[in-house]
Short mmCIF file of C-alpha atoms in Angstrom, two decimals:
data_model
loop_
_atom_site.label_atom_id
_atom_site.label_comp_id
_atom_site.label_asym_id
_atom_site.label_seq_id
_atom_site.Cartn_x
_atom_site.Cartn_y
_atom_site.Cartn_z
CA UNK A 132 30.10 70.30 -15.49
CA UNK A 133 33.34 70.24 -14.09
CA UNK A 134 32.57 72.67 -11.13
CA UNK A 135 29.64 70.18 -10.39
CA UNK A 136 31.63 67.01 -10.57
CA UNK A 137 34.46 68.51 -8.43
CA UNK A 138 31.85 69.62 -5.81
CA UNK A 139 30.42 65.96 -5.98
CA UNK A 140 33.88 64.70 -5.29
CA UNK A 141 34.33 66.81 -2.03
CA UNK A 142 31.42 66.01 -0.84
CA UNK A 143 31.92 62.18 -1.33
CA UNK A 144 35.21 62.82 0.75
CA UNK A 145 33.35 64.75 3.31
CA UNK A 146 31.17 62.22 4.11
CA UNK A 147 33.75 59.28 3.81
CA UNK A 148 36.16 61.12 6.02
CA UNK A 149 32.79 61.48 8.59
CA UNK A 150 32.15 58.06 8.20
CA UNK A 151 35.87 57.10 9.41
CA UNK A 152 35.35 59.45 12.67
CA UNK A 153 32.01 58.18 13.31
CA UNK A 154 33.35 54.89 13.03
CA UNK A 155 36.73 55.56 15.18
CA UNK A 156 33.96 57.56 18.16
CA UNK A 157 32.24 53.99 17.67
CA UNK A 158 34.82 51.47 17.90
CA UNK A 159 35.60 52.78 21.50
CA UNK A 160 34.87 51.59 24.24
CA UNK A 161 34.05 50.59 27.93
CA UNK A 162 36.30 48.34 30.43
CA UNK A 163 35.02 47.75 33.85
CA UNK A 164 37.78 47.30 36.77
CA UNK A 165 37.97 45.31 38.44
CA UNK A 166 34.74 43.43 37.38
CA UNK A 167 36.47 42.63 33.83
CA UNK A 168 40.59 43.07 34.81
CA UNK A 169 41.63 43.15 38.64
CA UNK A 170 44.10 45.84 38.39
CA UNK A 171 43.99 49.11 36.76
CA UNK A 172 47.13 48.98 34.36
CA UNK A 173 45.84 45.34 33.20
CA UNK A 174 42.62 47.51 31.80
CA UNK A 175 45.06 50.01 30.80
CA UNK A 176 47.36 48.04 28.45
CA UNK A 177 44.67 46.54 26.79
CA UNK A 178 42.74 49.50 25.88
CA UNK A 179 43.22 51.65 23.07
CA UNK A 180 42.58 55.16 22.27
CA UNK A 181 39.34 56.80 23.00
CA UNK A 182 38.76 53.74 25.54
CA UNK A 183 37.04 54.54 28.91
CA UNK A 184 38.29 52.61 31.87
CA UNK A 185 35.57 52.70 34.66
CA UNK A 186 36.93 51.94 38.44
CA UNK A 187 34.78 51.16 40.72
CA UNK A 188 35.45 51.76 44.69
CA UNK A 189 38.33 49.80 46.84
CA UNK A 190 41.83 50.57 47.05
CA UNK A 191 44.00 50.08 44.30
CA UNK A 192 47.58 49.59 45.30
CA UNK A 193 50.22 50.27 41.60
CA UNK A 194 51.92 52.66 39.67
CA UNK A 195 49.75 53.69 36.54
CA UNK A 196 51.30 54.21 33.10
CA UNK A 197 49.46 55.55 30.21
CA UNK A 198 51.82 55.85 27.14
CA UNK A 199 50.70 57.14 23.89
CA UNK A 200 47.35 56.58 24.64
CA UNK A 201 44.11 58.73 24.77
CA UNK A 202 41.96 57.50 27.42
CA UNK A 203 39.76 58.52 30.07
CA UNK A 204 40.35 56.87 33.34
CA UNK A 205 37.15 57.38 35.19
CA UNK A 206 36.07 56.32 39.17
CA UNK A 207 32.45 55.68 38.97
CA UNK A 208 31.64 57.37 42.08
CA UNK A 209 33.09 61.24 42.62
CA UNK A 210 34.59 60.54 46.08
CA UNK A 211 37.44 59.68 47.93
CA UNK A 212 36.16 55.74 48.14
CA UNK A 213 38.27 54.64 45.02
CA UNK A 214 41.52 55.32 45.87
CA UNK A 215 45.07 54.49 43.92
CA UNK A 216 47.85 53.82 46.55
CA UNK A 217 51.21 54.01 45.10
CA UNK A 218 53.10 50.83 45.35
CA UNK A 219 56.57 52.31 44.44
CA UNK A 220 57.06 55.41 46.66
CA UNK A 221 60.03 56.39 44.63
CA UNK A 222 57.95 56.78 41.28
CA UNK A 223 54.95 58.86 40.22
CA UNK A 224 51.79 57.36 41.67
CA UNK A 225 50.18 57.92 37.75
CA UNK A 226 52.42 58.39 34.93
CA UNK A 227 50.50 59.92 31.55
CA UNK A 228 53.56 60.32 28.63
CA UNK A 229 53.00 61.17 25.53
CA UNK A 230 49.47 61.03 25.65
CA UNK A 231 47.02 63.45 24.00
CA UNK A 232 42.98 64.29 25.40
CA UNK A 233 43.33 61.94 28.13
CA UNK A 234 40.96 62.15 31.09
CA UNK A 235 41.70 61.69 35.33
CA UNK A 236 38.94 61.80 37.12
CA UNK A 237 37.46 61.09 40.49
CA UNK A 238 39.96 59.41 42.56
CA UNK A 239 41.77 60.10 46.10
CA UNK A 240 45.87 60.11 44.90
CA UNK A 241 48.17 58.93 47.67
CA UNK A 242 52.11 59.45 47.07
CA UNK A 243 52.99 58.43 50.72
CA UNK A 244 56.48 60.08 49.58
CA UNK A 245 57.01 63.85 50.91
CA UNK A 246 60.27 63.82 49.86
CA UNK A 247 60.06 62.34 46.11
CA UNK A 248 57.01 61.25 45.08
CA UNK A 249 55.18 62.54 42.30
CA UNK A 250 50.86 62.21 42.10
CA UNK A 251 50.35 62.95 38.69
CA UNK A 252 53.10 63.23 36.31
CA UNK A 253 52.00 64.65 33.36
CA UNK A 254 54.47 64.44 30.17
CA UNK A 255 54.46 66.07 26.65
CA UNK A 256 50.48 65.37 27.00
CA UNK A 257 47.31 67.00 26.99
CA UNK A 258 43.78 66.63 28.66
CA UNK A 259 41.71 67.02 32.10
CA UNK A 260 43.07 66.30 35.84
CA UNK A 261 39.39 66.83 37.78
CA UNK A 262 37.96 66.51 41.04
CA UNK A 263 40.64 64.08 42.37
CA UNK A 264 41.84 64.33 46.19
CA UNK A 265 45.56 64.36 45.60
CA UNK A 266 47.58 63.94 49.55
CA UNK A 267 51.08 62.51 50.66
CA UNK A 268 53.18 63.95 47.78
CA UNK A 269 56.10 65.76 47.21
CA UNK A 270 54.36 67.64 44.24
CA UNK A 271 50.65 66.38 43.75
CA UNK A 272 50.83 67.52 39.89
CA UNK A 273 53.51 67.91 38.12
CA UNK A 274 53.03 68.90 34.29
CA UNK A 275 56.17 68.92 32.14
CA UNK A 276 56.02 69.98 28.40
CA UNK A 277 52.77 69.52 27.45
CA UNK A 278 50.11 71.57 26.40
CA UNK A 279 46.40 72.58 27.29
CA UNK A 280 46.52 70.37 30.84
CA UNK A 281 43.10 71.78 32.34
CA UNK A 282 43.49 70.71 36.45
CA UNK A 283 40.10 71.87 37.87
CA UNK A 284 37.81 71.25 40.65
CA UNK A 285 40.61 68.93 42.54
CA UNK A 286 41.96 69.15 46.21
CA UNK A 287 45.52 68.93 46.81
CA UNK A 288 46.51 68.90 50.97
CA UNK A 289 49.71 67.94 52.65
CA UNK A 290 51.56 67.65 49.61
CA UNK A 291 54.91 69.25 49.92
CA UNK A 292 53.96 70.92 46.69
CA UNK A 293 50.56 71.05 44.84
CA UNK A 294 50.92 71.94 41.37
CA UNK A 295 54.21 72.61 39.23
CA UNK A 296 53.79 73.44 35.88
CA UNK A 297 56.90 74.31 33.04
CA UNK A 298 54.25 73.73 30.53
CA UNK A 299 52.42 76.57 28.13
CA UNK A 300 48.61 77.31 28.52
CA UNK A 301 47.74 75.25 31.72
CA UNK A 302 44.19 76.18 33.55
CA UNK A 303 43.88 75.75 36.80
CA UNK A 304 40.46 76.02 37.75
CA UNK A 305 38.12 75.99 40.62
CA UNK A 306 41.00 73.55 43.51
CA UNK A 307 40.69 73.96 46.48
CA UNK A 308 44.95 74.16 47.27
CA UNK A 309 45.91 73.88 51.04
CA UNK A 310 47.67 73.47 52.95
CA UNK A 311 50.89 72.41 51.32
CA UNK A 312 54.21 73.37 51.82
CA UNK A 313 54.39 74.47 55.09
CA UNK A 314 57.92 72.16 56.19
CA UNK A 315 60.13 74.47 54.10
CA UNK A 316 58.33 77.56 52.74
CA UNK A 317 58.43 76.16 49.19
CA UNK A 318 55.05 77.48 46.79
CA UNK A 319 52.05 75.29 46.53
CA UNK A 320 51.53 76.05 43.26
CA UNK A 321 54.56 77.10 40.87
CA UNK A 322 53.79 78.19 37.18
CA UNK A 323 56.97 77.99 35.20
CA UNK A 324 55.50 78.05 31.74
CA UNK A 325 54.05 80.39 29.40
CA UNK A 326 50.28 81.76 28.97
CA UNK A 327 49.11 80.16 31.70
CA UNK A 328 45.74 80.95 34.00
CA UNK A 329 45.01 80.49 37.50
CA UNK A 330 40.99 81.23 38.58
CA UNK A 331 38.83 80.87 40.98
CA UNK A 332 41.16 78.79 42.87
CA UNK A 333 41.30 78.50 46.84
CA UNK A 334 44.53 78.76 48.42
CA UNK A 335 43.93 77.99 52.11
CA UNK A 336 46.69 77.88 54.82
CA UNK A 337 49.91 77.43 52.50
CA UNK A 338 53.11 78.81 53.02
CA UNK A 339 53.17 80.65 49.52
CA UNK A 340 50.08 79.96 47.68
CA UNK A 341 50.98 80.65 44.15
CA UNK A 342 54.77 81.83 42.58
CA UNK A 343 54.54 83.17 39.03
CA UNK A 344 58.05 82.11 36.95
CA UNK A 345 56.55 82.31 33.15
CA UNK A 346 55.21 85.24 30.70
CA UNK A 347 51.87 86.08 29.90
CA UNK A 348 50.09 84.51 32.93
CA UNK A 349 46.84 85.50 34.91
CA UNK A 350 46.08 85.04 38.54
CA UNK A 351 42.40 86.15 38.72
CA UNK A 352 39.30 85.81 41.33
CA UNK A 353 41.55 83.49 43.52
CA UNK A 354 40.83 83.40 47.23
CA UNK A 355 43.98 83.52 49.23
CA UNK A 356 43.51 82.70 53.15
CA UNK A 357 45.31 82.28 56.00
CA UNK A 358 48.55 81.87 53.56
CA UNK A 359 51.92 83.20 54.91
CA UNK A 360 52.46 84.72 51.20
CA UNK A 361 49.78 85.00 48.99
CA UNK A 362 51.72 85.93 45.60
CA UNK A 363 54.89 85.68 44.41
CA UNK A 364 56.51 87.06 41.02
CA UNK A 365 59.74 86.15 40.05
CA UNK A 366 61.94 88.59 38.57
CA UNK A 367 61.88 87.66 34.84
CA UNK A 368 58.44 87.06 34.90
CA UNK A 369 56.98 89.22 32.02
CA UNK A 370 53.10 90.04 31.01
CA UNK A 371 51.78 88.74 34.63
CA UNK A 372 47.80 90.12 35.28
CA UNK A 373 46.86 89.60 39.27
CA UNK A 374 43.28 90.63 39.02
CA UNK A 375 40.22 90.89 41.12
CA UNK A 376 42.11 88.27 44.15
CA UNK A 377 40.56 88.31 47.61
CA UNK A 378 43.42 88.43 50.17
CA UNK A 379 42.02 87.32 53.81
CA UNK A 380 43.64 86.94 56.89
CA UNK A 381 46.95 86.45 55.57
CA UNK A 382 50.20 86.59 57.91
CA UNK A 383 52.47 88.74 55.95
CA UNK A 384 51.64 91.23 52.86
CA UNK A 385 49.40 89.94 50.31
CA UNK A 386 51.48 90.35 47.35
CA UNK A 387 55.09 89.61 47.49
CA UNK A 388 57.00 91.70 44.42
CA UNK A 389 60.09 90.51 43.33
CA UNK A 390 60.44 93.00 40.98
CA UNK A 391 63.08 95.62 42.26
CA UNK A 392 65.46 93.13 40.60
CA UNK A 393 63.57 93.61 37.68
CA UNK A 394 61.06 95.99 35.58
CA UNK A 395 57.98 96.42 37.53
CA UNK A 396 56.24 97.37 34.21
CA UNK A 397 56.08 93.77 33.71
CA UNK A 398 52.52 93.01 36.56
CA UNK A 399 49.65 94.60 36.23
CA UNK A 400 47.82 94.18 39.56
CA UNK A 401 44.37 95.84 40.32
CA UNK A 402 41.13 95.57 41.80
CA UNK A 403 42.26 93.00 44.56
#
């Protein structure tokens, strides 16, 4: 009797705790800009978490800040028709902080700042930069302590720098990267963190397409073209798999190894 009424119990808080996530997925919802708020942050400081903000085209001149705040900031049109111009050159076009399962998605990103500005800056956060044209920036994304940041499917051109990344377990999946950083040789995409992945990527006429700083990351079926450098490893980078990479047409050697500073046990590199 006791087994029974202790399995009734946990199933009575079963279905009460599904009830409260049923009823948190329900409670969310929709806010239309600018057919309900003009501006994007006006949408933004009124939502709350699990909100979807839904932008519809124009140009959108402001700095975005989402703080502690899971949302998923949406263009309704996959294109580079809605487009956020930063109004303050000198800070980050979108600013995500503290923010967990967030979602960017669909916009053209303009920095107009080669020398300082910042795209995307993404801060002790986690969620999904997609298919957003990202130009004019001194580093398009910029991911800073956070975790599990997927950035797929985006393109990133004329930025001084595409990606940098001193954050653990970032995918970057499916860009199209290029060219960037061809003023003063610095990478397009700079991985700084730890268990990182880099795939099916294309980096297309970039000074250095990709440098590798952190442990335990993969570069694999990338397509490297018309780069200057393809691949670079830093010295203390430990655990590092290049794999099945297509280097085309590139000016110099494919791979550039670091590693006579260092142990050169540390990259495993085949079938490129």
């Amino acid at each position: 009797m006791n087994r029974l009424k202790k399995f009734a119990n946990n199933i009575c808080l079963v279905s009460l705790l599904a009830g409260l996530s049923f009823a948190n997925l329900s409670s969310a919802k929709t806010i239309n800009v600018p057919q309900e708020h003009a501006k994007i942050q006006e949408a933004i400081d009124i939502a709350s978490d699990g909100d979807t903000i839904l932008v519809s085209p124009g140009t959108y001149q402001e700095n975005l800040k989402i703080y502690k705040k899971s949302l998923h900031l949406l263009s309704t049109t996959i294109s580079d028709s809605t487009r956020i111009l930063v109004s303050n050159p000198e800070y980050p076009t979108i600013i995500i902080a503290n923010s967990d399962n967030y979602t960017l998605d669909g916009f053209q990103i303009i920095s107009q700042n080669s020398e300082q500005g910042i795209g995307v800056y993404s801060f002790y956060s986690s969620g999904q930069i997609s298919q957003n044209y990202i130009i004019l920036a001194s580093t398009g994304i910029s991911v800073v302590s956070g975790r599990h940041v997927d950035i797929w499917n985006n393109i990133l051109e004329h930025n001084d720098k595409a990606v940098r990344s001193n954050a653990d377990s970032t995918l970057l999946s499916g860009n199209k990267i290029g060219p960037n950083g061809l003023s003063n040789g610095v990478p397009a995409v700079s991985l700084e963190g730890r268990v990182n992945i880099a795939e099916f990527n294309s980096f297309v006429d970039n000074r250095i397409g990709i440098k590798v700083f952190g442990d335990y990351n993969e570069l694999f079926r990338n397509n490297f073209i018309r780069n200057t450098y393809c691949v670079s490893i830093a010295p203390d980078a430990a655990k590092t798999l290049v794999m099945n990479n297509l280097f085309l047409n590139s000016y110099n050697t494919g791979l550039i190894s670091e590693l006579e500073k260092s142990d050169s046990t540390k990259v495993t590199v085949k079938y490129n």
